[in-house]
Coordinates of C-alpha atoms and ligand atoms in Angstrom, one line a residue:
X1148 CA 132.8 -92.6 244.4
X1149 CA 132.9 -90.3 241.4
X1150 CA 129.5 -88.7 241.4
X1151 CA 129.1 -85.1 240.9
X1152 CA 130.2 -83.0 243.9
X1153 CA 127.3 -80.5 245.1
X1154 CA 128.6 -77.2 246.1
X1155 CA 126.9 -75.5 249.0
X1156 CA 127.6 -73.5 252.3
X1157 CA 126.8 -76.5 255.4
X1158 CA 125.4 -79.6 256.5
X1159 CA 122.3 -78.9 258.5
X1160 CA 121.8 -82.5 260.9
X1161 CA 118.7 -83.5 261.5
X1162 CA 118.2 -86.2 264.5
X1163 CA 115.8 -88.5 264.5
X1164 CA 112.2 -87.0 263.6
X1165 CA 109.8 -90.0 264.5
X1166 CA 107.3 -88.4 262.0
X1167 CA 103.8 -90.4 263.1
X1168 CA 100.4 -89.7 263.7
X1169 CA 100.1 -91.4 266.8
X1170 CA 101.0 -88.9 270.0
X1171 CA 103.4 -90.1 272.7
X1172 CA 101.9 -90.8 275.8
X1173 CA 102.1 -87.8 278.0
X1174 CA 102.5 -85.1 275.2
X1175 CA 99.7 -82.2 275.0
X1176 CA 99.8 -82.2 271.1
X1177 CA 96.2 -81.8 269.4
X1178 CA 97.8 -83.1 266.2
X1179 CA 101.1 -84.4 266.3
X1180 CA 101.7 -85.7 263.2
X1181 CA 101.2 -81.7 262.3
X1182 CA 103.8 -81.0 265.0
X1183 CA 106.7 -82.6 263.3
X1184 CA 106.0 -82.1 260.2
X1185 CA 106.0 -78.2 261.4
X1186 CA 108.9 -78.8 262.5
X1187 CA 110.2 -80.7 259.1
X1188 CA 108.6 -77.1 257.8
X1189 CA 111.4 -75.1 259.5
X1190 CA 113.9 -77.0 258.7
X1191 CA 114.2 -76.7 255.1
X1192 CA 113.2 -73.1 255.4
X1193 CA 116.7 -73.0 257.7
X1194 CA 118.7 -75.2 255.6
X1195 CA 117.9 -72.6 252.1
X1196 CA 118.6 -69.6 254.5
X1197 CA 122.0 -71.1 254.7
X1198 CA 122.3 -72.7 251.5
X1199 CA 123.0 -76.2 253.6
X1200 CA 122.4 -79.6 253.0
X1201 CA 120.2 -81.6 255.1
X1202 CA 121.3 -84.7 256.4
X1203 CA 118.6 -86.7 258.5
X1204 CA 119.6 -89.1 261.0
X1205 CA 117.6 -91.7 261.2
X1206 CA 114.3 -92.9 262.3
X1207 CA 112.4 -90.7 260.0
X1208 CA 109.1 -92.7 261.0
X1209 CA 108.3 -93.5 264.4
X1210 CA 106.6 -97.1 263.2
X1211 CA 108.4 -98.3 260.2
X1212 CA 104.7 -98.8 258.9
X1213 CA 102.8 -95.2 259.0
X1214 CA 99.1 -95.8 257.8
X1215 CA 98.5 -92.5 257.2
X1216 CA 99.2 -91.4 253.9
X1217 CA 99.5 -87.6 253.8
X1218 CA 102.0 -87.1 256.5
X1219 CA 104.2 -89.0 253.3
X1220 CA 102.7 -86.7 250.7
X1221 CA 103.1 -83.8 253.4
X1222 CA 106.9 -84.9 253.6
X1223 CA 107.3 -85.3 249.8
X1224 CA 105.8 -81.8 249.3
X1225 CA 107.8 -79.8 251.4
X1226 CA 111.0 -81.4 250.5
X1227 CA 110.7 -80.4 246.6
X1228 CA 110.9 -77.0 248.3
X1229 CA 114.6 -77.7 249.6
X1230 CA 117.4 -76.4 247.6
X1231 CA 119.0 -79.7 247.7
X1232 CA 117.7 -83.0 247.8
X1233 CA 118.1 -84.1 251.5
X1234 CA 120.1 -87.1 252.6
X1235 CA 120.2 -89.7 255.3
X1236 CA 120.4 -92.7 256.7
X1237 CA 117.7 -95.0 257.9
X1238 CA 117.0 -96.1 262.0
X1239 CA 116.0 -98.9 263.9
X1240 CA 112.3 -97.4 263.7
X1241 CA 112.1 -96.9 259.8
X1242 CA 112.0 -100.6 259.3
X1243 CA 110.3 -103.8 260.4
X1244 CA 114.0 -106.2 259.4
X1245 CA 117.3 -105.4 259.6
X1246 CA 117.6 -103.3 256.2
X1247 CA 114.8 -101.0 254.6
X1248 CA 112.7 -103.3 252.6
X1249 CA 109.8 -102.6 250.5
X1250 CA 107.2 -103.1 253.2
X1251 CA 108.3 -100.1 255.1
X1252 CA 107.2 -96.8 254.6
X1253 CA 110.4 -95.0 254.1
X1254 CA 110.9 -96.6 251.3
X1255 CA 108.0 -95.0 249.7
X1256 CA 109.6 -91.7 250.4
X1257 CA 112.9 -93.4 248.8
X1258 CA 111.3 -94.1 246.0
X1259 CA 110.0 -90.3 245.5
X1260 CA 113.6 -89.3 245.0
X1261 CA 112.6 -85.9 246.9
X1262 CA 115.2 -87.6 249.9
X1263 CA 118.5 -89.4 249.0
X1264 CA 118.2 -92.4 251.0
X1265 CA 121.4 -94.5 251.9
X1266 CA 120.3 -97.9 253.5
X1267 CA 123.6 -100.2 253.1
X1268 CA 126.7 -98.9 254.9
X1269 CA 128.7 -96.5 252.8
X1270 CA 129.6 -93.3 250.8
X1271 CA 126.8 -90.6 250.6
X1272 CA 128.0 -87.7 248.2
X1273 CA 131.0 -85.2 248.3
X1274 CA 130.4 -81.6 248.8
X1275 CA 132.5 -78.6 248.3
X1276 CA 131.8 -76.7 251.4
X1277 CA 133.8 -73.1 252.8
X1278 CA 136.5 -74.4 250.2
X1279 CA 137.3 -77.8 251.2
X1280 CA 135.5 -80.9 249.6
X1281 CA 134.0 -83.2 251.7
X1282 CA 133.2 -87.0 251.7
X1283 CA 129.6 -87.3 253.6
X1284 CA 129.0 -91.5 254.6
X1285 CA 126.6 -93.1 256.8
X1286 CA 125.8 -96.7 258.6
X1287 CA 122.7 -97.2 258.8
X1288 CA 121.1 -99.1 262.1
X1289 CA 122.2 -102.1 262.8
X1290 CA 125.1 -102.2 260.2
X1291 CA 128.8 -102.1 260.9
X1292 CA 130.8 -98.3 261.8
X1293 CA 133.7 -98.7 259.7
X1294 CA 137.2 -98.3 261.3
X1295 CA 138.8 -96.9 258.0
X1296 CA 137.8 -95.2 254.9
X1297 CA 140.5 -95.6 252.9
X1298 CA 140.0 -95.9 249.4
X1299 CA 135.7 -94.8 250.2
X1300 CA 136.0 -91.2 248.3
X1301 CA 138.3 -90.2 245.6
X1302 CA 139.3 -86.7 246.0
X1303 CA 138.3 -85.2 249.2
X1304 CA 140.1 -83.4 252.0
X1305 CA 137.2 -84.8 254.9
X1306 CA 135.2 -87.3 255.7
X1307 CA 132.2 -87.1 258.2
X1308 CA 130.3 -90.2 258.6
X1309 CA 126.5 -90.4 259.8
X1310 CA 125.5 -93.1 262.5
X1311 CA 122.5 -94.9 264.0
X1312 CA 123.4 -96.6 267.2
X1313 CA 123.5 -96.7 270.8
X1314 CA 126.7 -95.3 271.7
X1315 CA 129.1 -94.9 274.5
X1316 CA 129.2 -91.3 275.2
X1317 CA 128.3 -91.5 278.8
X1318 CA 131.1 -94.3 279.7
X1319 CA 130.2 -97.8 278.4
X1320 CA 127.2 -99.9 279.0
X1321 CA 126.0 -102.8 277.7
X1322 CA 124.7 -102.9 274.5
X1323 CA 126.6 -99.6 273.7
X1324 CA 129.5 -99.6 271.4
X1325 CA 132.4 -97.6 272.3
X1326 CA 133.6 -94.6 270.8
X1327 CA 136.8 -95.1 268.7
X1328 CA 139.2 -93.3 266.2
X1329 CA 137.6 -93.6 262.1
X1330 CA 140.6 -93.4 260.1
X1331 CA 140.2 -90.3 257.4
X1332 CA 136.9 -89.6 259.4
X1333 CA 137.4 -86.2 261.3
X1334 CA 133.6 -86.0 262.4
X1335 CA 131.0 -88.7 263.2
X1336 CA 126.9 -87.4 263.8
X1337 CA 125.2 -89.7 265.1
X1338 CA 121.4 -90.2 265.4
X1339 CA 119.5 -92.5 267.9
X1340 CA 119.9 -91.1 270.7
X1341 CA 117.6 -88.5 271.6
X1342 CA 119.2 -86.2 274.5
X1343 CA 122.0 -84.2 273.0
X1344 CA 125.3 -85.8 274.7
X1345 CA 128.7 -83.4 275.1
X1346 CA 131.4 -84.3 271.9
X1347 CA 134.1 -86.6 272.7
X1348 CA 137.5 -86.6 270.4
X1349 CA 139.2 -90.4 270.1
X1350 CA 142.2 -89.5 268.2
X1351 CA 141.2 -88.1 264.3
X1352 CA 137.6 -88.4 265.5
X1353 CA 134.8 -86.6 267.1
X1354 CA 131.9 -87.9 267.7
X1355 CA 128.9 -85.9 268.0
X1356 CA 125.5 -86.6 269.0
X1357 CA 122.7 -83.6 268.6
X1358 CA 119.7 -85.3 270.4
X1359 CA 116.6 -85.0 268.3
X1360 CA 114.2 -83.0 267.0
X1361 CA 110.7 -84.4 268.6
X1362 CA 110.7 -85.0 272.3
X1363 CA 109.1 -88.3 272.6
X1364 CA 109.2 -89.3 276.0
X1365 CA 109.4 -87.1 279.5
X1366 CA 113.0 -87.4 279.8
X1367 CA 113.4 -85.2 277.4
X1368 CA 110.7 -82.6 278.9
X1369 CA 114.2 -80.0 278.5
X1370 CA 115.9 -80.9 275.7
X1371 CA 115.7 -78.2 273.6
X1372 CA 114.5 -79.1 269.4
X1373 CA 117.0 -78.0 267.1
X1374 CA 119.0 -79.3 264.6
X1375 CA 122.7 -78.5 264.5
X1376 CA 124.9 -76.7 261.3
X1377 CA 128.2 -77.2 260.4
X1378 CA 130.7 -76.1 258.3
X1379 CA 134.8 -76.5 258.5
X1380 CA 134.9 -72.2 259.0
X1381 CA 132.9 -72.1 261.7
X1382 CA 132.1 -75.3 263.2
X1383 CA 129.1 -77.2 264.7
X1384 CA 126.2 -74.5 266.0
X1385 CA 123.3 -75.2 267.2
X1386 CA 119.9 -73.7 265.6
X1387 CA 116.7 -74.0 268.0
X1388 CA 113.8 -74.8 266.3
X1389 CA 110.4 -72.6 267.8
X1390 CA 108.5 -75.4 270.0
X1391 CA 105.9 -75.6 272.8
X1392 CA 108.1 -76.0 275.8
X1393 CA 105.8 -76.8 278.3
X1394 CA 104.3 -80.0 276.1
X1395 CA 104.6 -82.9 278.7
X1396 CA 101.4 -83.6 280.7
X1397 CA 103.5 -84.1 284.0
X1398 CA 100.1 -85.6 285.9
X1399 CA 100.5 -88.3 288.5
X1400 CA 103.9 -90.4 289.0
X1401 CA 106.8 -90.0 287.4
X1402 CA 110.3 -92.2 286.9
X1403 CA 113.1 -92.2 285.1
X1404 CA 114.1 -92.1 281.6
X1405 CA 112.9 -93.6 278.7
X1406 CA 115.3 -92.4 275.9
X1407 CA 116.6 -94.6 273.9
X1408 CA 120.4 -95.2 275.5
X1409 CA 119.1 -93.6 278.7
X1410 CA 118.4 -96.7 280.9
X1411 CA 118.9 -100.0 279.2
X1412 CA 116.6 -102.4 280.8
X1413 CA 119.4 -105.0 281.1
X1414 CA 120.5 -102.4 283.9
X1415 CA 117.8 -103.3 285.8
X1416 CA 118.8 -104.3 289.2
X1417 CA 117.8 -108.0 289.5
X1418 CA 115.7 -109.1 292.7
X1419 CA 114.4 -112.5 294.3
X1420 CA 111.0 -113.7 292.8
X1421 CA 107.6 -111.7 294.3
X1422 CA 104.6 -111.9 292.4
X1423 CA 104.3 -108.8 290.6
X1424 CA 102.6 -109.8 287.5
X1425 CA 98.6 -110.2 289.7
X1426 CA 99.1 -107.3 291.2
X1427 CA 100.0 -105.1 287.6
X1428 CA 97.2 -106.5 285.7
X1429 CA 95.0 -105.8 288.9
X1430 CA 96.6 -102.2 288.9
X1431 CA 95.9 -101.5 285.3
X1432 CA 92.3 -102.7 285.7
X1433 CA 91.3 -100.7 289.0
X1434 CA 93.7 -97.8 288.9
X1435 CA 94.6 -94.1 288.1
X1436 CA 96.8 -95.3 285.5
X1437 CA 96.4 -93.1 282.7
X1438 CA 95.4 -94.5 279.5
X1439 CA 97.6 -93.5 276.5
X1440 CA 97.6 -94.4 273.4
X1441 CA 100.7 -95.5 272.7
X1442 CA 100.6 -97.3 276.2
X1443 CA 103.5 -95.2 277.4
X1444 CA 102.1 -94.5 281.0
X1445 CA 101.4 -98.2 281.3
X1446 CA 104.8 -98.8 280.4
X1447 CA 106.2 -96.0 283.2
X1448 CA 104.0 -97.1 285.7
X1449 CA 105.4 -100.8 285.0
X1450 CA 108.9 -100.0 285.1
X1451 CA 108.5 -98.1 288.4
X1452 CA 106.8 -101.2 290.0
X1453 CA 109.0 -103.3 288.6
X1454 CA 111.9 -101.2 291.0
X1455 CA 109.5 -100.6 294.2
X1456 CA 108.4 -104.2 293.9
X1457 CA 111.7 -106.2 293.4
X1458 CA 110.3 -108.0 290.5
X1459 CA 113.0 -110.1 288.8
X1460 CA 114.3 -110.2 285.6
X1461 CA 112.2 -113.1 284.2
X1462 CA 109.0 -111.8 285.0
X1463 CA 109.3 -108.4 283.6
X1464 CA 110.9 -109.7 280.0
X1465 CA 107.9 -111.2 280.2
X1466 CA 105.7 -108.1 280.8
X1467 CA 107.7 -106.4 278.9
X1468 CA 107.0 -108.7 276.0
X1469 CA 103.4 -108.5 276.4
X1470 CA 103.0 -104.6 276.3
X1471 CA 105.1 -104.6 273.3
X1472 CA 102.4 -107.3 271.8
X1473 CA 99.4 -105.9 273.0
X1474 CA 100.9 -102.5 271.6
X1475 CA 101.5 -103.8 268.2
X1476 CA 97.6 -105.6 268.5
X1477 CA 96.6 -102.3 269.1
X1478 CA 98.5 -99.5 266.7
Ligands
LIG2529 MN1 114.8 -92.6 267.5

């Protein structure tokens, strides 16, 4: 590409903000679409302090349609305060098909031109950072990670590439895709994921993968918010962001992980038939289960019977299917 290099001093990556209105189940928040955009607050204020680009992720929206309007204008605002007009890629929650369309609500903020959007696989911008030039490219979810970029940039010493995906960086699983050498791509951020995993080097690569920036779900009760700088001097280094640790209403039953990557359901051991599905419905209409709004606790509180009770893989697709409808009814 032969677009105009910006000259600056680091990236600063940003993983996934899941800017909504709408609080995950469990958190404290009084107002948590003011929470992240707090959050969004800081970070331009620590990107100018460095002179650094920001580079977002992915899954800049938690629901790839957010009804309300002035967390966009709150977005659009703050960003005309950023020394230079953030980048990024979009995630599997920005949009309701498999590329950013008009329907979704990032594309509003694409269309402000305050964020420099990249929604088909493929070169970013170049930037001469600490005295190398560097090639900055990005897959969006759901397209493909290239395995060379020859030929991508004209003139650059590096290449880093962004990433939305659910990756191997804990050993395979299914549904993951492995991590494997880019040629001409030293360093590869990816979003998605939202616990911060350790870096892995496959031959010219390293793949990176900062966790993100809103704790959505109890797993991540202490993962520390921050997003990450880098420049080729002195490397990746973490900068916290100030949050409320203690956020997560821990009352009543807990289980395991809900992060995306963190426990594909697929995993889930698979048992002779019971009837489990009476009994749940019964359960949510008699019990302690705590009502959220987002219907996160129902969902916990399902996957934990789910194990205790055996049920098998059929019937819980099928529950499954119908929280994810009657949460869609709902929202
Ligand atoms: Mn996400």
């Amino acid at each position: 590409m032969t677009t105009a290099i910006i000259e600056c001093s680091a990236f600063i990556f940003v993983g996934d903000p899941h800017v909504t209105t709408r609080k995950p189940g469990r958190r404290k928040d009084v107002d948590f679409g003011s929470t992240v955009i707090g959050k969004m607050e800081q970070i331009v204020d620590i990107a100018n302090e460095h002179d650094a680009q920001i580079v977002y992720l992915g899954d800049m929206f938690d629901r790839c349609h957010e009804e309300d309007e002035s967390l966009k204008v709150r977005l659009m605002r703050l960003w005309r305060r950023a020394k230079y007009v953030p980048v990024g890629i979009d995630g599997n929650h920005d949009k309701g098909s498999t590329i950013l369309s008009d329907r979704d609500s990032l594309a509003v903020l694409r269309e402000s031109e305050r964020i420099n959007l990249t929604t088909a696989a493929g070169p970013i911008g170049r930037f001469r950072i600490g005295g190398v030039t560097l090639g900055l490219g990005g897959s969006p979810h759901g397209q493909e990670i290239p395995s060379d970029v020859a030929g991508v940039f004209e003139d650059v010493d590096g290449v880093i590439w962004i990433t939305h995906e659910d990756l191997a960086f804990d050993g395979a699983y299914p549904g993951a895709q492995d991590l494997r050498e880019i040629k001409g791509v030293q360093l590869v951020v990816n979003g998605h994921m939202h616990l911060t995993k350790p870096i892995r080097q496959v031959g010219e690569t390293m793949w990176f993968n900062p966790g993100n920036i809103t704790r959505m779900a109890v797993d991540a009760a202490d993962h520390v918010p921050a997003v990450w700088k880098f420049d080729p001097v002195n490397g990746i280094e973490r900068i916290e962001l100030a949050y409320v640790k203690d956020i997560f209403d821990m009352t009543g039953r807990l289980v395991a992980s809900v992060s995306p990557g963190e426990m594909p359901l697929a995993e889930l051991p698979q048992t002779e038939a019971e009837s489990a599905f009476v009994e749940l419905l019964r359960a949510e209409n008699t019990s302690e289960i705590e009502k959220t709004l987002d219907g996160s606790a129902l969902l916990e509180e399902m996957i934990e019977r789910f194990e205790s009770e055996k049920t098998p893989a059929d019937v819980r697709h099928l529950l499954l299917s119908l929280h994810r409808q009657a949460m869609e009814t709902a929202a």
